[in-house]
PDB file of C-alpha atoms in Angstrom:
ATOM      1  CA  MET A   1     -25.939  18.756  14.797  1.00 44.00           C
ATOM      2  CA  LYS A   2     -24.230  20.251  17.009  1.00 44.00           C
ATOM      3  CA  LYS A   3     -20.586  20.071  17.048  1.00 44.00           C
ATOM      4  CA  LYS A   4     -17.970  20.874  19.969  1.00 42.00           C
ATOM      5  CA  ILE A   5     -15.314  22.444  17.492  1.00 40.00           C
ATOM      6  CA  PRO A   6     -15.718  24.137  13.946  1.00 43.00           C
ATOM      7  CA  LEU A   7     -14.900  21.894  11.327  1.00 42.00           C
ATOM      8  CA  LEU A   8     -13.175  23.257   8.010  1.00 44.00           C
ATOM      9  CA  THR A   9     -12.874  21.266   5.090  1.00 43.00           C
ATOM     10  CA  LEU A  10     -10.456  22.296   2.026  1.00 43.00           C
ATOM     11  CA  VAL A  11      -9.891  20.470  -1.150  1.00 42.00           C
ATOM     12  CA  SER A  12      -6.194  21.554  -0.915  1.00 46.00           C
ATOM     13  CA  LEU A  13      -4.073  24.026   0.548  1.00 48.00           C
ATOM     14  CA  LEU A  14      -1.621  25.753  -1.733  1.00 47.00           C
ATOM     15  CA  PHE A  15       1.527  26.507   0.003  1.00 45.00           C
ATOM     16  CA  LEU A  16       3.964  28.888  -2.373  1.00 42.00           C
ATOM     17  CA  SER A  17       7.243  28.556  -0.581  1.00 42.00           C
ATOM     18  CA  CYS A  18       9.551  30.585  -0.062  1.00 40.00           C
ATOM     19  CA  LYS A  19      13.561  31.318  -0.220  1.00 39.00           C
ATOM     20  CA  GLY A  20      14.684  30.856   2.903  1.00 41.00           C
ATOM     21  CA  GLY A  21      11.722  28.598   4.426  1.00 45.00           C
ATOM     22  CA  VAL A  22       8.581  29.814   6.614  1.00 48.00           C
ATOM     23  CA  SER A  23       8.341  31.146  10.007  1.00 51.00           C
ATOM     24  CA  GLN A  24       8.014  28.223  12.527  1.00 57.00           C
ATOM     25  CA  SER A  25       7.573  30.356  15.771  1.00 78.00           C
ATOM     26  CA  PHE A  26       4.606  28.755  16.791  1.00 85.00           C
ATOM     27  CA  ASN A  27       3.313  25.332  19.249  1.00 92.00           C
ATOM     28  CA  CYS A  28       1.395  22.528  18.510  1.00 95.00           C
ATOM     29  CA  PRO A  29      -1.866  21.629  20.449  1.00 94.00           C
ATOM     30  CA  LYS A  30      -0.496  18.819  22.828  1.00 95.00           C
ATOM     31  CA  ILE A  31      -1.599  15.327  21.822  1.00 94.00           C
ATOM     32  CA  GLU A  32      -3.230  14.327  25.043  1.00 94.00           C
ATOM     33  CA  ASP A  33      -5.127  17.429  24.888  1.00 94.00           C
ATOM     34  CA  PHE A  34      -6.104  17.327  21.437  1.00 94.00           C
ATOM     35  CA  GLN A  35      -7.108  13.449  22.002  1.00 94.00           C
ATOM     36  CA  LYS A  36      -9.969  14.680  24.316  1.00 93.00           C
ATOM     37  CA  THR A  37     -11.383  17.340  22.209  1.00 91.00           C
ATOM     38  CA  LEU A  38     -11.904  14.509  19.261  1.00 91.00           C
ATOM     39  CA  ASP A  39     -13.109  12.107  21.769  1.00 92.00           C
ATOM     40  CA  THR A  40     -16.124  14.468  22.485  1.00 90.00           C
ATOM     41  CA  ILE A  41     -16.618  14.346  18.386  1.00 88.00           C
ATOM     42  CA  GLN A  42     -15.832  10.680  17.814  1.00 87.00           C
ATOM     43  CA  LYS A  43     -14.314   8.175  19.377  1.00 88.00           C
ATOM     44  CA  GLY A  44     -11.604   5.682  18.337  1.00 88.00           C
ATOM     45  CA  ILE A  45      -9.646   8.058  16.814  1.00 89.00           C
ATOM     46  CA  SER A  46      -6.079   7.057  17.578  1.00 91.00           C
ATOM     47  CA  LEU A  47      -3.594   9.736  17.309  1.00 94.00           C
ATOM     48  CA  GLU A  48      -0.163   9.240  17.006  1.00 92.00           C
ATOM     49  CA  LYS A  49       1.943  12.573  17.031  1.00 94.00           C
ATOM     50  CA  ILE A  50       1.182  15.686  15.761  1.00 96.00           C
ATOM     51  CA  GLU A  51       3.878  17.976  14.497  1.00 95.00           C
ATOM     52  CA  LYS A  52       4.507  21.290  12.757  1.00 94.00           C
ATOM     53  CA  SER A  53       3.522  21.096   8.764  1.00 93.00           C
ATOM     54  CA  PRO A  54       5.232  23.199   5.915  1.00 91.00           C
ATOM     55  CA  VAL A  55       2.695  26.069   6.115  1.00 91.00           C
ATOM     56  CA  ALA A  56       3.002  28.232   9.367  1.00 90.00           C
ATOM     57  CA  GLY A  57       0.189  27.962  11.941  1.00 90.00           C
ATOM     58  CA  LEU A  58      -1.048  24.533  10.497  1.00 94.00           C
ATOM     59  CA  CYS A  59       0.159  21.398  12.703  1.00 95.00           C
ATOM     60  CA  GLU A  60      -0.024  17.910  11.063  1.00 95.00           C
ATOM     61  CA  VAL A  61      -1.558  15.495  12.706  1.00 96.00           C
ATOM     62  CA  ILE A  62      -0.612  11.903  12.551  1.00 94.00           C
ATOM     63  CA  VAL A  63      -3.924   9.204  12.934  1.00 94.00           C
ATOM     64  CA  LYS A  64      -3.207   5.084  13.319  1.00 90.00           C
ATOM     65  CA  VAL A  65      -5.654   3.335  11.217  1.00 87.00           C
ATOM     66  CA  SER A  66      -4.171   0.085  11.899  1.00 80.00           C
ATOM     67  CA  ASP A  67      -1.066  -1.639  12.810  1.00 75.00           C
ATOM     68  CA  THR A  68       0.191  -1.149   9.255  1.00 75.00           C
ATOM     69  CA  ASP A  69      -1.387   2.086   8.071  1.00 83.00           C
ATOM     70  CA  LYS A  70      -1.683   6.177   8.942  1.00 89.00           C
ATOM     71  CA  ALA A  71      -3.635   8.707   8.144  1.00 93.00           C
ATOM     72  CA  LEU A  72      -2.968  12.544   8.230  1.00 94.00           C
ATOM     73  CA  PHE A  73      -4.901  15.968   8.717  1.00 95.00           C
ATOM     74  CA  TYR A  74      -4.131  19.270  10.118  1.00 96.00           C
ATOM     75  CA  THR A  75      -5.232  21.470  12.537  1.00 95.00           C
ATOM     76  CA  ASP A  76      -4.587  24.919  13.922  1.00 94.00           C
ATOM     77  CA  SER A  77      -2.064  25.787  16.510  1.00 92.00           C
ATOM     78  CA  LYS A  78      -4.792  25.997  18.873  1.00 92.00           C
ATOM     79  CA  GLY A  79      -6.749  22.457  18.123  1.00 93.00           C
ATOM     80  CA  GLN A  80      -9.680  24.390  16.957  1.00 93.00           C
ATOM     81  CA  PHE A  81     -10.147  23.556  13.295  1.00 93.00           C
ATOM     82  CA  ILE A  82      -9.688  20.243  11.312  1.00 92.00           C
ATOM     83  CA  VAL A  83      -8.139  20.895   7.737  1.00 92.00           C
ATOM     84  CA  SER A  84      -8.590  18.081   5.269  1.00 92.00           C
ATOM     85  CA  GLY A  85      -6.910  18.065   2.078  1.00 92.00           C
ATOM     86  CA  ASN A  86      -3.588  18.120   0.226  1.00 94.00           C
ATOM     87  CA  ILE A  87      -0.589  20.779   0.891  1.00 93.00           C
ATOM     88  CA  ILE A  88       0.747  21.149  -2.595  1.00 93.00           C
ATOM     89  CA  GLU A  89       4.144  23.643  -2.687  1.00 91.00           C
ATOM     90  CA  LEU A  90       3.847  25.300  -5.876  1.00 93.00           C
ATOM     91  CA  SER A  91       7.690  25.882  -6.678  1.00 93.00           C
ATOM     92  CA  SER A  92       8.314  22.192  -6.844  1.00 92.00           C
ATOM     93  CA  LYS A  93       4.759  21.332  -7.748  1.00 92.00           C
ATOM     94  CA  LYS A  94       5.086  18.780  -5.420  1.00 91.00           C
ATOM     95  CA  ASN A  95       2.010  16.955  -3.437  1.00 94.00           C
ATOM     96  CA  LEU A  96       3.666  17.399   0.050  1.00 93.00           C
ATOM     97  CA  THR A  97       0.821  15.863   1.817  1.00 92.00           C
ATOM     98  CA  SER A  98       1.167  12.621  -0.443  1.00 90.00           C
ATOM     99  CA  GLU A  99       4.789  12.419   0.235  1.00 88.00           C
ATOM    100  CA  LYS A 100       4.055  12.463   3.598  1.00 91.00           C
ATOM    101  CA  LEU A 101       1.676   9.646   3.693  1.00 88.00           C
ATOM    102  CA  ALA A 102       3.908   7.345   1.404  1.00 84.00           C
ATOM    103  CA  PHE A 103       6.448   7.732   3.916  1.00 87.00           C
ATOM    104  CA  LEU A 104       4.277   7.073   6.792  1.00 86.00           C
ATOM    105  CA  ASN A 105       3.438   3.664   5.184  1.00 81.00           C
ATOM    106  CA  LYS A 106       6.242   2.464   3.362  1.00 82.00           C
ATOM    107  CA  ARG A 107       6.414  -0.931   4.847  1.00 86.00           C
ATOM    108  CA  VAL A 108       9.824  -2.708   4.114  1.00 89.00           C
ATOM    109  CA  LEU A 109      10.406  -6.497   4.975  1.00 90.00           C
ATOM    110  CA  PRO A 110      13.376  -8.034   6.786  1.00 89.00           C
ATOM    111  CA  LYS A 111      15.263 -10.648   4.641  1.00 88.00           C
ATOM    112  CA  GLU A 112      14.188 -13.319   6.701  1.00 90.00           C
ATOM    113  CA  THR A 113      10.395 -12.711   5.639  1.00 90.00           C
ATOM    114  CA  LEU A 114      11.955 -12.501   2.323  1.00 91.00           C
ATOM    115  CA  GLN A 115      13.006 -15.988   2.412  1.00 92.00           C
ATOM    116  CA  GLU A 116       9.339 -16.877   3.707  1.00 94.00           C
ATOM    117  CA  LEU A 117       8.269 -15.636   1.106  1.00 96.00           C
ATOM    118  CA  GLU A 118      10.371 -18.077  -1.353  1.00 95.00           C
ATOM    119  CA  LYS A 119       8.470 -20.828   0.534  1.00 96.00           C
ATOM    120  CA  VAL A 120       5.005 -19.743  -1.229  1.00 98.00           C
ATOM    121  CA  VAL A 121       6.141 -18.872  -4.552  1.00 98.00           C
ATOM    122  CA  ALA A 122       3.588 -20.691  -6.680  1.00 98.00           C
ATOM    123  CA  PHE A 123       5.653 -20.317  -9.930  1.00 98.00           C
ATOM    124  CA  THR A 124       8.156 -17.875 -11.816  1.00 97.00           C
ATOM    125  CA  TRP A 125       7.018 -16.114 -14.495  1.00 96.00           C
ATOM    126  CA  GLY A 126      10.043 -14.811 -16.830  1.00 95.00           C
ATOM    127  CA  GLN A 127      13.883 -15.475 -16.989  1.00 94.00           C
ATOM    128  CA  ALA A 128      15.410 -12.276 -16.469  1.00 95.00           C
ATOM    129  CA  PRO A 129      17.569 -11.827 -13.497  1.00 95.00           C
ATOM    130  CA  ALA A 130      16.252  -8.867 -11.802  1.00 96.00           C
ATOM    131  CA  SER A 131      12.572 -10.238 -10.118  1.00 97.00           C
ATOM    132  CA  ILE A 132       9.901  -8.871  -7.678  1.00 98.00           C
ATOM    133  CA  TYR A 133       7.217 -10.708  -6.059  1.00 98.00           C
ATOM    134  CA  LEU A 134       3.545 -10.342  -7.047  1.00 98.00           C
ATOM    135  CA  ILE A 135       0.845 -11.173  -4.605  1.00 98.00           C
ATOM    136  CA  THR A 136      -2.516 -11.713  -6.699  1.00 98.00           C
ATOM    137  CA  ASP A 137      -5.861 -13.658  -6.783  1.00 98.00           C
ATOM    138  CA  PRO A 138      -6.704 -15.364  -9.943  1.00 98.00           C
ATOM    139  CA  ASP A 139     -10.465 -13.584  -9.750  1.00 97.00           C
ATOM    140  CA  CYS A 140      -9.132  -9.979  -8.903  1.00 97.00           C
ATOM    141  CA  PRO A 141      -9.669  -7.382 -11.751  1.00 96.00           C
ATOM    142  CA  PHE A 142      -7.453  -5.456 -10.387  1.00 97.00           C
ATOM    143  CA  CYS A 143      -4.968  -7.931 -10.390  1.00 97.00           C
ATOM    144  CA  LYS A 144      -5.593  -8.174 -14.151  1.00 97.00           C
ATOM    145  CA  LYS A 145      -4.561  -4.426 -14.902  1.00 97.00           C
ATOM    146  CA  ALA A 146      -1.150  -5.321 -12.755  1.00 97.00           C
ATOM    147  CA  GLU A 147      -0.735  -8.584 -14.878  1.00 97.00           C
ATOM    148  CA  ALA A 148      -0.836  -6.876 -18.279  1.00 97.00           C
ATOM    149  CA  ILE A 149       1.709  -4.154 -17.195  1.00 98.00           C
ATOM    150  CA  LEU A 150       4.027  -6.804 -16.113  1.00 98.00           C
ATOM    151  CA  GLU A 151       3.573  -8.967 -19.281  1.00 97.00           C
ATOM    152  CA  GLU A 152       4.956  -6.093 -21.125  1.00 97.00           C
ATOM    153  CA  LEU A 153       7.605  -6.127 -18.716  1.00 97.00           C
ATOM    154  CA  VAL A 154       8.418  -9.735 -18.609  1.00 97.00           C
ATOM    155  CA  LYS A 155       7.850  -9.951 -22.876  1.00 97.00           C
ATOM    156  CA  ALA A 156      10.816  -7.066 -23.000  1.00 96.00           C
ATOM    157  CA  GLY A 157      13.353  -9.106 -20.893  1.00 96.00           C
ATOM    158  CA  LYS A 158      13.514  -6.241 -18.163  1.00 96.00           C
ATOM    159  CA  LEU A 159      12.058  -8.563 -15.160  1.00 97.00           C
ATOM    160  CA  SER A 160      10.819 -11.568 -14.031  1.00 97.00           C
ATOM    161  CA  VAL A 161       8.123 -12.391 -11.721  1.00 98.00           C
ATOM    162  CA  LYS A 162       7.429 -14.416  -8.805  1.00 98.00           C
ATOM    163  CA  VAL A 163       4.032 -15.170  -8.486  1.00 98.00           C
ATOM    164  CA  ILE A 164       2.455 -15.830  -4.559  1.00 98.00           C
ATOM    165  CA  LEU A 165      -1.374 -17.055  -4.995  1.00 98.00           C
ATOM    166  CA  PHE A 166      -3.463 -14.910  -2.557  1.00 98.00           C
ATOM    167  CA  PRO A 167      -7.211 -15.893  -2.863  1.00 98.00           C
ATOM    168  CA  LEU A 168      -9.473 -13.458  -1.432  1.00 96.00           C
ATOM    169  CA  GLU A 169     -12.242 -16.193  -0.771  1.00 91.00           C
ATOM    170  CA  PRO A 170     -15.172 -14.296   0.964  1.00 90.00           C
ATOM    171  CA  ILE A 171     -15.061 -11.787  -2.507  1.00 94.00           C
ATOM    172  CA  HIS A 172     -13.985 -14.352  -4.820  1.00 96.00           C
ATOM    173  CA  PRO A 173     -15.786 -18.100  -3.881  1.00 96.00           C
ATOM    174  CA  GLU A 174     -13.912 -19.983  -6.674  1.00 97.00           C
ATOM    175  CA  ALA A 175     -10.300 -18.086  -6.512  1.00 98.00           C
ATOM    176  CA  LYS A 176      -8.815 -20.392  -3.906  1.00 98.00           C
ATOM    177  CA  ALA A 177      -9.981 -23.288  -6.485  1.00 98.00           C
ATOM    178  CA  LYS A 178      -8.420 -21.829  -8.983  1.00 98.00           C
ATOM    179  CA  SER A 179      -5.359 -21.187  -7.642  1.00 98.00           C
ATOM    180  CA  ILE A 180      -4.884 -24.788  -6.454  1.00 98.00           C
ATOM    181  CA  SER A 181      -5.798 -25.820  -9.600  1.00 98.00           C
ATOM    182  CA  ILE A 182      -3.113 -23.650 -11.669  1.00 98.00           C
ATOM    183  CA  LEU A 183      -0.745 -25.247  -9.000  1.00 98.00           C
ATOM    184  CA  CYS A 184      -1.462 -28.736  -9.402  1.00 98.00           C
ATOM    185  CA  ASP A 185      -1.733 -29.042 -13.131  1.00 98.00           C
ATOM    186  CA  LYS A 186       1.649 -26.542 -13.102  1.00 97.00           C
ATOM    187  CA  LYS A 187      -0.536 -24.088 -15.710  1.00 97.00           C
ATOM    188  CA  GLY A 188       1.744 -21.218 -14.792  1.00 96.00           C
ATOM    189  CA  PHE A 189       1.019 -17.225 -15.944  1.00 96.00           C
ATOM    190  CA  GLU A 190      -1.360 -18.493 -18.895  1.00 96.00           C
ATOM    191  CA  GLY A 191      -3.510 -20.529 -16.389  1.00 97.00           C
ATOM    192  CA  LEU A 192      -3.721 -17.463 -13.922  1.00 97.00           C
ATOM    193  CA  LYS A 193      -4.354 -15.122 -17.039  1.00 95.00           C
ATOM    194  CA  ASN A 194      -7.210 -17.308 -18.346  1.00 95.00           C
ATOM    195  CA  GLY A 195      -8.695 -17.667 -15.113  1.00 94.00           C
ATOM    196  CA  TYR A 196      -8.009 -21.520 -15.244  1.00 97.00           C
ATOM    197  CA  LEU A 197      -9.646 -24.213 -13.113  1.00 97.00           C
ATOM    198  CA  SER A 198     -10.004 -28.097 -13.005  1.00 97.00           C
ATOM    199  CA  LYS A 199     -11.331 -30.838 -10.818  1.00 97.00           C
ATOM    200  CA  ASN A 200      -7.265 -31.394  -8.988  1.00 97.00           C
ATOM    201  CA  GLN A 201      -7.348 -30.017  -6.053  1.00 98.00           C
ATOM    202  CA  CYS A 202      -4.324 -31.991  -4.975  1.00 98.00           C
ATOM    203  CA  ALA A 203      -2.723 -32.238  -1.523  1.00 98.00           C
ATOM    204  CA  GLU A 204       0.606 -30.306  -2.720  1.00 97.00           C
ATOM    205  CA  GLY A 205      -0.920 -27.694  -4.271  1.00 97.00           C
ATOM    206  CA  THR A 206      -3.567 -27.044  -1.369  1.00 98.00           C
ATOM    207  CA  LYS A 207      -0.744 -27.344   1.199  1.00 98.00           C
ATOM    208  CA  LYS A 208       0.826 -24.347  -0.637  1.00 98.00           C
ATOM    209  CA  VAL A 209      -2.008 -21.925  -1.044  1.00 98.00           C
ATOM    210  CA  THR A 210      -3.219 -22.594   2.393  1.00 98.00           C
ATOM    211  CA  ASP A 211       0.559 -21.856   3.688  1.00 98.00           C
ATOM    212  CA  SER A 212       0.225 -18.695   1.222  1.00 98.00           C
ATOM    213  CA  ILE A 213      -3.210 -16.988   2.661  1.00 97.00           C
ATOM    214  CA  GLN A 214      -1.690 -17.539   6.324  1.00 97.00           C
ATOM    215  CA  LEU A 215       1.474 -15.806   5.372  1.00 96.00           C
ATOM    216  CA  MET A 216       0.000 -12.916   4.005  1.00 96.00           C
ATOM    217  CA  GLN A 217      -2.315 -12.808   6.685  1.00 93.00           C
ATOM    218  CA  LYS A 218       0.732 -12.805   9.297  1.00 92.00           C
ATOM    219  CA  LEU A 219       2.245 -10.157   7.458  1.00 91.00           C
ATOM    220  CA  GLY A 220      -1.045  -7.950   6.975  1.00 88.00           C
ATOM    221  CA  VAL A 221      -1.487  -8.365   3.546  1.00 91.00           C
ATOM    222  CA  ARG A 222      -5.228  -7.174   2.840  1.00 88.00           C
ATOM    223  CA  GLY A 223      -5.609  -6.781  -0.929  1.00 92.00           C
ATOM    224  CA  THR A 224      -4.429  -7.479  -4.142  1.00 97.00           C
ATOM    225  CA  PRO A 225      -2.022  -7.056  -6.021  1.00 97.00           C
ATOM    226  CA  THR A 226       0.344  -6.256  -3.790  1.00 97.00           C
ATOM    227  CA  PHE A 227       4.400  -6.213  -4.759  1.00 97.00           C
ATOM    228  CA  VAL A 228       7.587  -6.832  -3.055  1.00 97.00           C
ATOM    229  CA  PHE A 229      10.687  -5.409  -4.233  1.00 96.00           C
ATOM    230  CA  PRO A 230      14.229  -6.891  -3.892  1.00 94.00           C
ATOM    231  CA  ASP A 231      14.723  -3.793  -1.359  1.00 93.00           C
ATOM    232  CA  GLY A 232      12.019  -5.614   0.641  1.00 94.00           C
ATOM    233  CA  GLU A 233       9.272  -2.621   0.092  1.00 94.00           C
ATOM    234  CA  ILE A 234       5.934  -3.880   0.184  1.00 94.00           C
ATOM    235  CA  LYS A 235       3.266  -1.932  -2.188  1.00 92.00           C
ATOM    236  CA  SER A 236      -0.618  -2.423  -2.877  1.00 91.00           C
ATOM    237  CA  GLY A 237      -2.373  -1.383  -5.933  1.00 93.00           C
ATOM    238  CA  VAL A 238      -1.634  -1.295  -9.621  1.00 96.00           C
ATOM    239  CA  LEU A 239       1.457   0.495 -10.063  1.00 96.00           C
ATOM    240  CA  PRO A 240       2.650   1.989 -13.382  1.00 96.00           C
ATOM    241  CA  ALA A 241       5.946  -0.079 -15.053  1.00 96.00           C
ATOM    242  CA  GLU A 242       8.024   3.557 -14.698  1.00 96.00           C
ATOM    243  CA  PHE A 243       7.858   2.967 -10.914  1.00 94.00           C
ATOM    244  CA  ILE A 244       8.613  -0.577 -11.085  1.00 96.00           C
ATOM    245  CA  LEU A 245      11.346  -0.572 -13.233  1.00 96.00           C
ATOM    246  CA  SER A 246      12.639   2.757 -11.024  1.00 94.00           C
ATOM    247  CA  LYS A 247      12.643   0.071  -8.073  1.00 93.00           C
ATOM    248  CA  LEU A 248      14.989  -2.199 -10.046  1.00 93.00           C
ATOM    249  CA  GLY A 249      17.231   0.329 -11.101  1.00 88.00           C
ATOM    250  CA  LYS A 250      16.283   0.025 -14.553  1.00 78.00           C
ATOM    251  CA  PRO A 251      15.024   3.097 -17.019  1.00 76.00           C
ATOM    252  CA  SER A 252      11.802   2.879 -18.065  1.00 67.00           C
TER     253      SER A 252
END
């Protein structure tokens, strides 16, 4: 299959930083010109910005994946190559690509939204004054890993967890009924941990779970587990205990 421009894929780009920085005397392609070039290969790639990367002669291309997600790759100053991979700064051992992606995709909810979250909290787990929100699904296997990490922190008195139930019905058909059962029968964390399910689908529990689903969809939360920290930052995935504690200003 013929391609309009050559494609270069690298596993990683190793960048050895030098004292005084790297010469940046080059220009990056104009976004409208590079967009036209990409459209000849694959339409639907929405470019947001092109700027110089930490590596001389290499430009960073920021792509809008969705309303909340961004990706990036690299190109040369003439827009002739696509470079996919990570830039590693050897002097600091930092993955500059990962750091930039984390910056681009960082989401912080405003205080008003945090107040909305309070309305859909199913239960609070633990007694510690420092708390976080956990958006979870009773049948999500990755959530179980996150909950196991949090359980140790709760037992140690390092935090409490405000649990929001967000059943992902298309992939977990029993999750909504379980969520409602946990609420109606007041089973709390043990019910969540053990996949509690009963025939009790009370109106109050049904409404709270429905409200929770609607709010998560409004906020663009698409998966579980998802954490919301006191500063409003929202992060998805299984997070290490050290990171969670650092967000609360606590030693690990």
